[in-house]
Tab-separated table of C-alpha atoms and ligand atoms in Angstrom:
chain	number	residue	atom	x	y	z
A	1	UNK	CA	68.661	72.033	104.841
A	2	UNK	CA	65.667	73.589	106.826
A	3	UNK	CA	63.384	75.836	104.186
A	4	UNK	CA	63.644	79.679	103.883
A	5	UNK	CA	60.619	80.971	105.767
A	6	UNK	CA	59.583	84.257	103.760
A	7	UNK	CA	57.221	87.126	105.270
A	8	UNK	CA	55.885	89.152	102.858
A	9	UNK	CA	55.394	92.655	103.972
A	10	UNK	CA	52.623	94.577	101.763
A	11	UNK	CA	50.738	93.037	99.395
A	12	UNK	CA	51.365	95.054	95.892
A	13	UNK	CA	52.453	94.396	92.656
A	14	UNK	CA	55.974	93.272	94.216
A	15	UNK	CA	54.194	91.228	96.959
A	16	UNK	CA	52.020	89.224	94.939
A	17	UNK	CA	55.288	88.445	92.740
A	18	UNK	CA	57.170	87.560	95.675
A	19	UNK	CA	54.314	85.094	96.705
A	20	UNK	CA	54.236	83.785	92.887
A	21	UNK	CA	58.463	83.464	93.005
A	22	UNK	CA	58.248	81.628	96.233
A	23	UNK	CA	55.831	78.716	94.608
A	24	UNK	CA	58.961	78.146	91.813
A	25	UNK	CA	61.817	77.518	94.621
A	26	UNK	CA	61.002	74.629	96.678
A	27	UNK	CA	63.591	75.231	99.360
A	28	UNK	CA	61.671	78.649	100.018
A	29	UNK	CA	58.004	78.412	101.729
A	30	UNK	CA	55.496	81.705	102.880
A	31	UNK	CA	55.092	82.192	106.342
A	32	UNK	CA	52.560	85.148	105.736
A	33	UNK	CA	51.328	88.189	103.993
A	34	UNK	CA	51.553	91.520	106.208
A	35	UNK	CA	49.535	94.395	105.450
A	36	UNK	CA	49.106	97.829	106.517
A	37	UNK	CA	45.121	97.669	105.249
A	38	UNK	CA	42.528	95.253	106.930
A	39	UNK	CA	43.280	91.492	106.226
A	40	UNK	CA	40.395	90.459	105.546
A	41	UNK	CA	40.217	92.643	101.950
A	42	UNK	CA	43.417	91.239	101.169
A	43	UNK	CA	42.791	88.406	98.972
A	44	UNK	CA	46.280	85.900	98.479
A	45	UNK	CA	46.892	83.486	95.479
A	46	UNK	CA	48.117	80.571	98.284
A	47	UNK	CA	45.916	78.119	99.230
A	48	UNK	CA	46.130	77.720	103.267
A	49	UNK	CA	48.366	81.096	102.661
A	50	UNK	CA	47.811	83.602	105.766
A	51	UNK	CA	47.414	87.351	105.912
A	52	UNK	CA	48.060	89.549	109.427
A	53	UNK	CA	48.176	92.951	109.856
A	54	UNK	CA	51.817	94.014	109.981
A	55	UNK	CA	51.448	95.141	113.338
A	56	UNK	CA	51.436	92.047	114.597
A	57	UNK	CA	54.777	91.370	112.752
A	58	UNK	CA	56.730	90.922	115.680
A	59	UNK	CA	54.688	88.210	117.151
A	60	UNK	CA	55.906	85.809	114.012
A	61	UNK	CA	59.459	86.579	115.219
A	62	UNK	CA	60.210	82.381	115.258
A	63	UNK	CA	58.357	81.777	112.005
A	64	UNK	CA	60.316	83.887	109.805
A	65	UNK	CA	63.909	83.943	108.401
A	66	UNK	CA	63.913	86.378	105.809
A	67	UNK	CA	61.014	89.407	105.789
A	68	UNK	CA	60.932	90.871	101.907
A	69	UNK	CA	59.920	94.215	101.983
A	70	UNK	CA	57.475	95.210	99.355
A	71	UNK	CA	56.356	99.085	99.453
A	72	UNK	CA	56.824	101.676	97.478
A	73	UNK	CA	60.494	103.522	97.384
A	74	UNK	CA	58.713	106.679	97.718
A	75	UNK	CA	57.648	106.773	101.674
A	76	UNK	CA	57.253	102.955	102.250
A	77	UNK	CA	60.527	101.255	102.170
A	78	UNK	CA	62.646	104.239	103.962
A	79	UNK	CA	60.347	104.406	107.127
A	80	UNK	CA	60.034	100.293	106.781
A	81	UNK	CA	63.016	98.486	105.550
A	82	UNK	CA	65.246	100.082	108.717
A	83	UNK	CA	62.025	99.658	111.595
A	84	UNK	CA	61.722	96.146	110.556
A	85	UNK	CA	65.535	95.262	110.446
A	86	UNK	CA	65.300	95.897	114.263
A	87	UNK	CA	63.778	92.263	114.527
A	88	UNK	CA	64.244	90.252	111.263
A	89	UNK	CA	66.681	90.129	108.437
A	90	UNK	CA	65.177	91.939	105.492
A	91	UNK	CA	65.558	92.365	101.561
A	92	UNK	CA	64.064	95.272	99.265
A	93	UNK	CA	63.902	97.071	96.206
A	94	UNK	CA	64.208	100.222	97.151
A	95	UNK	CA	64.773	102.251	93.770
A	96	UNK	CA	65.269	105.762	94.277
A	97	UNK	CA	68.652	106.086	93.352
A	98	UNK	CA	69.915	109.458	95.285
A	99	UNK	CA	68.708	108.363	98.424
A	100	UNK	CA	70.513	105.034	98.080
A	101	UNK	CA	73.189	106.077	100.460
A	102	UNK	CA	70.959	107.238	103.595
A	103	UNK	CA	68.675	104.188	102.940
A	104	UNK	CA	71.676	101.760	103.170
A	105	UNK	CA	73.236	104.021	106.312
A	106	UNK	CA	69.795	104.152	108.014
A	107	UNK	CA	69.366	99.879	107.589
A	108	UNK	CA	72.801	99.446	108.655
A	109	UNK	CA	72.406	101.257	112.004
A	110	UNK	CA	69.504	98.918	112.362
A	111	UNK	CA	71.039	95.802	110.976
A	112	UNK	CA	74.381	95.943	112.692
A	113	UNK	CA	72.467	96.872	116.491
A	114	UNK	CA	69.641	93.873	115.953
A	115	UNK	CA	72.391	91.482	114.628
A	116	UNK	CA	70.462	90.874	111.372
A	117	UNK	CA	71.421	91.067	107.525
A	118	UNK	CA	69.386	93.840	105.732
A	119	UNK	CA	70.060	93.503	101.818
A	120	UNK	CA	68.479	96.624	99.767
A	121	UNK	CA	67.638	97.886	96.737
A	122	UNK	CA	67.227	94.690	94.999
A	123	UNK	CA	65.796	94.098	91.757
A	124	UNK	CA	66.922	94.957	87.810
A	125	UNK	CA	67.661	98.524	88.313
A	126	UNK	CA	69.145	99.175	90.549
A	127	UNK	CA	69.912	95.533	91.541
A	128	UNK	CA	71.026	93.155	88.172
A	129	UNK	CA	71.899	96.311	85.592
A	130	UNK	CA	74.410	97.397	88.558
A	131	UNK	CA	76.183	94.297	88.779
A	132	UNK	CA	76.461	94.187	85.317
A	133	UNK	CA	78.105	97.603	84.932
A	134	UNK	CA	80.287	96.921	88.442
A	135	UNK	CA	81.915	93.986	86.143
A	136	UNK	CA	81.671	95.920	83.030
A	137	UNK	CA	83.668	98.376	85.127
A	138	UNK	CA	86.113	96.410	86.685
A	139	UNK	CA	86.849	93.939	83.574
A	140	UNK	CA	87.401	96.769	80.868
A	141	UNK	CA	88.608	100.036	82.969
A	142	UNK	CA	88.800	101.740	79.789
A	143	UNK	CA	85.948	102.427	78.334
A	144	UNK	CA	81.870	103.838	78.860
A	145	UNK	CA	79.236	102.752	80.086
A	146	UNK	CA	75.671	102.476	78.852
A	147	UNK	CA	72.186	101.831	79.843
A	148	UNK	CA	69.336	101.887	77.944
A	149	UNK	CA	65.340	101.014	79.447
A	150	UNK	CA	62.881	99.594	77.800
A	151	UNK	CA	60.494	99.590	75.847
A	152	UNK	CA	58.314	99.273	79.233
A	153	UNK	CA	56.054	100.605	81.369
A	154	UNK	CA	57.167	103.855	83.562
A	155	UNK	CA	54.750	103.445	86.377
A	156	UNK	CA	55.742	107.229	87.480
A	157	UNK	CA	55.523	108.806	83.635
A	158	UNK	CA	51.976	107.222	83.634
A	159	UNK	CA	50.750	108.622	86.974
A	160	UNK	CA	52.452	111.739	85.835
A	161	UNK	CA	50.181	112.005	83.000
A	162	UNK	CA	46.917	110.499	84.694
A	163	UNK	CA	47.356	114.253	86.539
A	164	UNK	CA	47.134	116.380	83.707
A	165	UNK	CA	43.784	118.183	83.302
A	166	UNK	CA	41.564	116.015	80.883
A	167	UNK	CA	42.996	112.953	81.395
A	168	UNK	CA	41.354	109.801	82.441
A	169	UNK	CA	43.872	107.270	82.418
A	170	UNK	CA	47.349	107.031	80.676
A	171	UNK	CA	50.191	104.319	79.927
A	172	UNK	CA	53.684	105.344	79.144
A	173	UNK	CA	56.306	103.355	77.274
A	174	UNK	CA	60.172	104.571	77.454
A	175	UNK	CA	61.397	103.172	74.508
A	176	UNK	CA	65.164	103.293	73.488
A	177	UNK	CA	66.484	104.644	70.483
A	178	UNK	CA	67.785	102.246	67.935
A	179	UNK	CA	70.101	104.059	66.077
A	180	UNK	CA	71.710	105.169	69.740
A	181	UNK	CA	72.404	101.505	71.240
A	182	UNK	CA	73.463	100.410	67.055
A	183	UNK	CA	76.223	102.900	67.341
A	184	UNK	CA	77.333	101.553	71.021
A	185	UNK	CA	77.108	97.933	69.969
A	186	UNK	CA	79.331	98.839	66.847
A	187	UNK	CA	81.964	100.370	69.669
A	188	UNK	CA	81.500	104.140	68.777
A	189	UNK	CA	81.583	105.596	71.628
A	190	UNK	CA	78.944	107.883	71.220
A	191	UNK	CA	78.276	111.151	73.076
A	192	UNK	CA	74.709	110.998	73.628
A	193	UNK	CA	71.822	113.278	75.378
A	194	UNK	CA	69.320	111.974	77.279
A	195	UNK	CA	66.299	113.324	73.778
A	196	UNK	CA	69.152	110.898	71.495
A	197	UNK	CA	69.065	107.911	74.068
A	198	UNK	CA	65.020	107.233	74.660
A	199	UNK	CA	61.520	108.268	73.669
A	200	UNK	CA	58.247	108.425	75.161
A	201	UNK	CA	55.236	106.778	73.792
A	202	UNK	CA	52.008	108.063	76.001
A	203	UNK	CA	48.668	105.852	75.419
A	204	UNK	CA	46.174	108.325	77.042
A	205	UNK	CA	42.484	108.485	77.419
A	206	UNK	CA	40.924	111.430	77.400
A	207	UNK	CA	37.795	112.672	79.087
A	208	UNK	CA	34.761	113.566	77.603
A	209	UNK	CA	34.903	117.093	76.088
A	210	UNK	CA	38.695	117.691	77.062
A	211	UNK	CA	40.655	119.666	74.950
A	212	UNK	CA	43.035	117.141	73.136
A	213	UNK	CA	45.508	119.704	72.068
A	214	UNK	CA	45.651	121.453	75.280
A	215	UNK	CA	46.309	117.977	76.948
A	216	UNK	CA	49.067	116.814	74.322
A	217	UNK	CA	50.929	120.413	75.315
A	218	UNK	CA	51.037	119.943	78.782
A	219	UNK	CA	52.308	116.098	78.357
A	220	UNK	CA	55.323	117.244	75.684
A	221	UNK	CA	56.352	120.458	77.687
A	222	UNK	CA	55.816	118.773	81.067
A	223	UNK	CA	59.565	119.647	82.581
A	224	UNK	CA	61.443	116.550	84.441
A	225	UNK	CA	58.786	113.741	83.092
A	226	UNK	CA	58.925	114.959	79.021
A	227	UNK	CA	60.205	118.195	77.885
A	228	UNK	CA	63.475	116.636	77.605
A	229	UNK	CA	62.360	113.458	75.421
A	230	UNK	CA	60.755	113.056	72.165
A	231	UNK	CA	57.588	112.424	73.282
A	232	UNK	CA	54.611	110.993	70.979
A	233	UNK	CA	51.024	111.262	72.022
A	234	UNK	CA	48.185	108.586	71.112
A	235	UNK	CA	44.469	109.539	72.191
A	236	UNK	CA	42.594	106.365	72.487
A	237	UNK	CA	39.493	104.387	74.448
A	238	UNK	CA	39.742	102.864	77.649
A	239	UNK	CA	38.501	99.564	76.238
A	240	UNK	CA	41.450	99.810	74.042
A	241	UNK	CA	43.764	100.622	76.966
A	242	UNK	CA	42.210	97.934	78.981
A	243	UNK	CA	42.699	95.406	76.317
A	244	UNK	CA	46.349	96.674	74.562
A	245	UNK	CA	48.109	98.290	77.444
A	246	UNK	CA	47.480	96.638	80.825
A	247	UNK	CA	50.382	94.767	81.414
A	248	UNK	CA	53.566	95.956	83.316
A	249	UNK	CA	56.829	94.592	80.302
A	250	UNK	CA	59.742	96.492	80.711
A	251	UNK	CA	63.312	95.663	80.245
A	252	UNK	CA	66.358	97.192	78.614
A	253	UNK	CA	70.253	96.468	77.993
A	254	UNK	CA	73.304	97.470	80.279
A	255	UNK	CA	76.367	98.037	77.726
A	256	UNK	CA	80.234	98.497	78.194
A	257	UNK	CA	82.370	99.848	75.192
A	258	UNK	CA	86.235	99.259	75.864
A	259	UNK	CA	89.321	99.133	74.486
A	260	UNK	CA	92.536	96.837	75.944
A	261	UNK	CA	96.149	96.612	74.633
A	262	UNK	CA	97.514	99.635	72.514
A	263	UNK	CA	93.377	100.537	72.315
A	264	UNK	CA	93.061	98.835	68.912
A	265	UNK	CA	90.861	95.721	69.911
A	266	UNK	CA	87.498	96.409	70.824
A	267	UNK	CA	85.075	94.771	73.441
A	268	UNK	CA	81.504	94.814	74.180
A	269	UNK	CA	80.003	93.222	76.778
A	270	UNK	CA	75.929	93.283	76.531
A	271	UNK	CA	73.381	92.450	79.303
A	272	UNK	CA	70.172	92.358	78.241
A	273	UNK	CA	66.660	91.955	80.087
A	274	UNK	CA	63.363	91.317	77.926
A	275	UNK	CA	60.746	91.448	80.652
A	276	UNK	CA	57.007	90.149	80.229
A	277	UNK	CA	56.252	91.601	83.742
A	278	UNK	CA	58.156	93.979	85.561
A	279	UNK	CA	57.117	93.058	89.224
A	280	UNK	CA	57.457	88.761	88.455
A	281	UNK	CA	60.894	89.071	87.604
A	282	UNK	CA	61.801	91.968	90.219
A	283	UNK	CA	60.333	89.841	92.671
A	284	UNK	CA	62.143	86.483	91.748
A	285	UNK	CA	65.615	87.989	92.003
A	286	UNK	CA	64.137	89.104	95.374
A	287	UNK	CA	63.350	85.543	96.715
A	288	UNK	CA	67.277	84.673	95.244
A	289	UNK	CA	68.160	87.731	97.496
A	290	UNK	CA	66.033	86.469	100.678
A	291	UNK	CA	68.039	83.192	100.582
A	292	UNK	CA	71.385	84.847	100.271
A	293	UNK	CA	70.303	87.031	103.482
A	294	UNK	CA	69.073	83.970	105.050
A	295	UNK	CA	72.599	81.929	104.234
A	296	UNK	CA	74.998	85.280	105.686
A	297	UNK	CA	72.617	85.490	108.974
A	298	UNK	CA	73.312	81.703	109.752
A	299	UNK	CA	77.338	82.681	109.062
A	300	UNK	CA	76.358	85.508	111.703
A	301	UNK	CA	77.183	88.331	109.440
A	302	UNK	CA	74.806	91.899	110.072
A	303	UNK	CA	74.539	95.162	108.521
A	304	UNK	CA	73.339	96.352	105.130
A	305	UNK	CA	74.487	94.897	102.160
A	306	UNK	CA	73.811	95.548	98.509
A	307	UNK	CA	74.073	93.100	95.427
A	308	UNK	CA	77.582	94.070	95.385
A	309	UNK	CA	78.453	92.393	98.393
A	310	UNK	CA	76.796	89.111	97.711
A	311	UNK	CA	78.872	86.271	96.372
A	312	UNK	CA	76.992	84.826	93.573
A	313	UNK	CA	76.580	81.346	94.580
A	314	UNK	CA	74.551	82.850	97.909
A	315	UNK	CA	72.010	83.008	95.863
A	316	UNK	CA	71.606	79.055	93.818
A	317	UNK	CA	69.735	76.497	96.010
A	318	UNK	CA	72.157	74.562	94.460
A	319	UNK	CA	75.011	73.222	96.719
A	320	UNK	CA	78.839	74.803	96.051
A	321	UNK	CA	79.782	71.409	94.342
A	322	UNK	CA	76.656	71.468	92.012
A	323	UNK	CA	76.992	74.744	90.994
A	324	UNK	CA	80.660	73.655	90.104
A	325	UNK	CA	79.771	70.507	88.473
A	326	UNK	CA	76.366	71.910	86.322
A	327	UNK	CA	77.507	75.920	85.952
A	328	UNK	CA	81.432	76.608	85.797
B	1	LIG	P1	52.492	98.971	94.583
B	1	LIG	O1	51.993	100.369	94.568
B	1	LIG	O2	51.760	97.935	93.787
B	1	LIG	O3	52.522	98.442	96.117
B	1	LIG	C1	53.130	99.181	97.138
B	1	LIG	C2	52.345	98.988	98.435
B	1	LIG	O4	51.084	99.637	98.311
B	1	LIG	C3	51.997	97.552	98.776
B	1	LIG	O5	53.054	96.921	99.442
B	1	LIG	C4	50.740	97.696	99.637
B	1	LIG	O6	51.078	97.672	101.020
B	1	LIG	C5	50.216	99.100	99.302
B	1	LIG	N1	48.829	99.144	98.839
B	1	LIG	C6	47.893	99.978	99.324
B	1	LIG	N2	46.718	99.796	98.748
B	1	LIG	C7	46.871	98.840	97.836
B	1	LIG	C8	45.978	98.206	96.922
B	1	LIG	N3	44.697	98.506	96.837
B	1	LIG	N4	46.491	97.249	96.118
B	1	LIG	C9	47.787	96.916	96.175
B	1	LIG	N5	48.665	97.484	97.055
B	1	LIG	C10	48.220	98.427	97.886
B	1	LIG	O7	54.009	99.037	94.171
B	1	LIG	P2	54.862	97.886	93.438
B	1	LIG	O8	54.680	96.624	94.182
B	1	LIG	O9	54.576	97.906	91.982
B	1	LIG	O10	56.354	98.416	93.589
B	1	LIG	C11	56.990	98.582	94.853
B	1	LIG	C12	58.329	99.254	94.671
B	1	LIG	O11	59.232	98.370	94.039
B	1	LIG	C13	58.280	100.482	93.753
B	1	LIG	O12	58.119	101.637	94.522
B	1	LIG	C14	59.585	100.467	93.039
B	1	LIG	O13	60.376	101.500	93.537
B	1	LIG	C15	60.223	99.138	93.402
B	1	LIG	N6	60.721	98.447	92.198
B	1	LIG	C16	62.056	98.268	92.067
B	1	LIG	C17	62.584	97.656	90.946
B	1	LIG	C18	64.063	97.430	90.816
B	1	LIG	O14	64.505	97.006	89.754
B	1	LIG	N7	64.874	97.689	91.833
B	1	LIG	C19	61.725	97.215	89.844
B	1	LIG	C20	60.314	97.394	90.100
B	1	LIG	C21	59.844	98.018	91.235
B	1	LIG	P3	50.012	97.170	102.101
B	1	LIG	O15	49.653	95.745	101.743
B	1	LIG	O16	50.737	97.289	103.388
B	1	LIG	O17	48.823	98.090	101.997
């Protein structure tokens, strides 16, 4: 079977995983980095690897199968994912989850006129945690559902922070509470608010002179990003930020609490992600994604898809009769 040509578009934290998922599945090769900024300051990880302004996208129309969108979910990916479905098949992880329902409408216009598959909002969450509760769901209709984050990195909580008057630079951890996901694992059921479900650990330098009390007040009451949370405060250096806080972990579980029969025997079912790096892992369920896209174009299907409509062995480079001799 003929290799599934990848273009990266935008060169980020999500782009430079998608190059480093692409080097771990041999039936998938990079045919090119496209960026929005000047090549030429875009330095890539693969040797003999190419970069191109993503203007000149459309000129690699024969060298690509699958384009992986990698901007951000704020104003990249909605002006993006549907512009560049008008010429390739295309997979992202778009993340905002209100405007899921435009952003699928708007690449499925695009999609289903081009004749290409456009697979979005790919990733953990939304993307593995919502398969997990779509089975959770659909397995045990009685019942709740649960999911917890963390402890990781929330890239927006930390900007959020960096913009408070005083602050230099700042790294926030959502952490969930333990007690909380105890009493869903032991099948209580619990009723709980969104202060009883997480915290909010902030790691924040300060600058010089800044008030540190004034600073901590306008983190805790900050409405939207903390007022709602418990939130802890930690003043310390950069070096110390540099050294302790710089990479991107994150994870968190996706529970289901249900009953069957007369609603005397309980069930759990648990899904848990432990994540070193955020962006790796997003990115490798991206590349199993782009082959999955790649697979339903060559069956002619088009439109927009999410991970709900892809059949699970779309996305092994394992044949149907491996996966059923090595994985049933
Ligand atoms: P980044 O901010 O690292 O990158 C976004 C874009 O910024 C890049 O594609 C790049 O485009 C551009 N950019 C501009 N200047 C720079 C620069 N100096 N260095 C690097 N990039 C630059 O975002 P992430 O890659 O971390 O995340 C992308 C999106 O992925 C997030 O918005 C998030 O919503 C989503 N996500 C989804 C997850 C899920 O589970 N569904 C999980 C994690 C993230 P260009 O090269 O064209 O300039």
């Amino acid at each position: 079977m003929s290799k599934v040509r990848i273009g990266i578009i935008g060169y980020g934290n999500i782009g430079r995983g998608v190059e480093a998922a692409i080097k771990q599945n041999p039936d998938c090769e990079m045919a090119g980095v496209f960026t929005r900024r000047d090549p030429a300051t875009v330095k890539i990880t693969t040797e003999g690897g190419k970069v191109y302004p993503v203007s000149e996208l459309a000129a690699h129309k024969d060298d690509i199968d699958v384009c992986i969108v990698c901007g951000g979910s704020a104003t990249d990916l909605p002006k993006q994912t549907p512009e560049i479905a008008k010429m390739f098949n295309v997979v992202d992880s778009f993340d905002t989850h209100a405007r899921i329902p435009e952003h699928f409408a708007n690449v499925d216009a695009a999609a289903k006129e081009s004749g290409h598959v456009g697979i979005i909002s790919v990733g953990w969450d939304p993307g593995m945690f919502s398969l997990n509760r779509l089975y959770g769901n659909a397995i045990l209709p009685e019942g709740k559902d649960y999911t917890f984050w963390g402890r990781g990195v929330s890239q927006g909580h930390s900007d959020a922070i960096r913009r408070v008057e005083g602050v230099q630079d700042a790294r926030q951890y959502t952490v969930p509470v333990e007690a909380a996901v105890e009493a869903v694992r032991n099948g209580e059921n619990p009723e709980l608010t969104t202060r009883q479900k997480h915290t909010r650990e902030c790691y924040v330098v300060a600058k010089e002179g800044a008030d540190l009390k004034q600073i901590e007040h306008d983190i805790v009451t900050m409405p939207n990003y903390f007022a709602d949370y418990d939130t802890t405060v930690h003043f310390i250096s950069q070096e110390e930020l540099d050294k302790n806080h710089k990479g991107i972990p994150h994870g968190g579980f996706v529970i289901r609490s249900g009953a069957t029969g007369d609603g005397t025997n309980k069930h759990i079912i648990e899904y848990r992600l432990k994540l070193d790096s955020n962006p790796e892992f997003t990115s490798s369920i991206l590349v199993a994604y782009a082959r999955a896209a790649k697979r339903l174009a060559d069956e002619g299907v088009s439109g927009c898809k999410t991970v709900f409509d892809i059949a699970p062995a779309y996305l092994s480079a394992m044949s149907g009769e491996e996966i059923r001799a090595h994985l049933l």
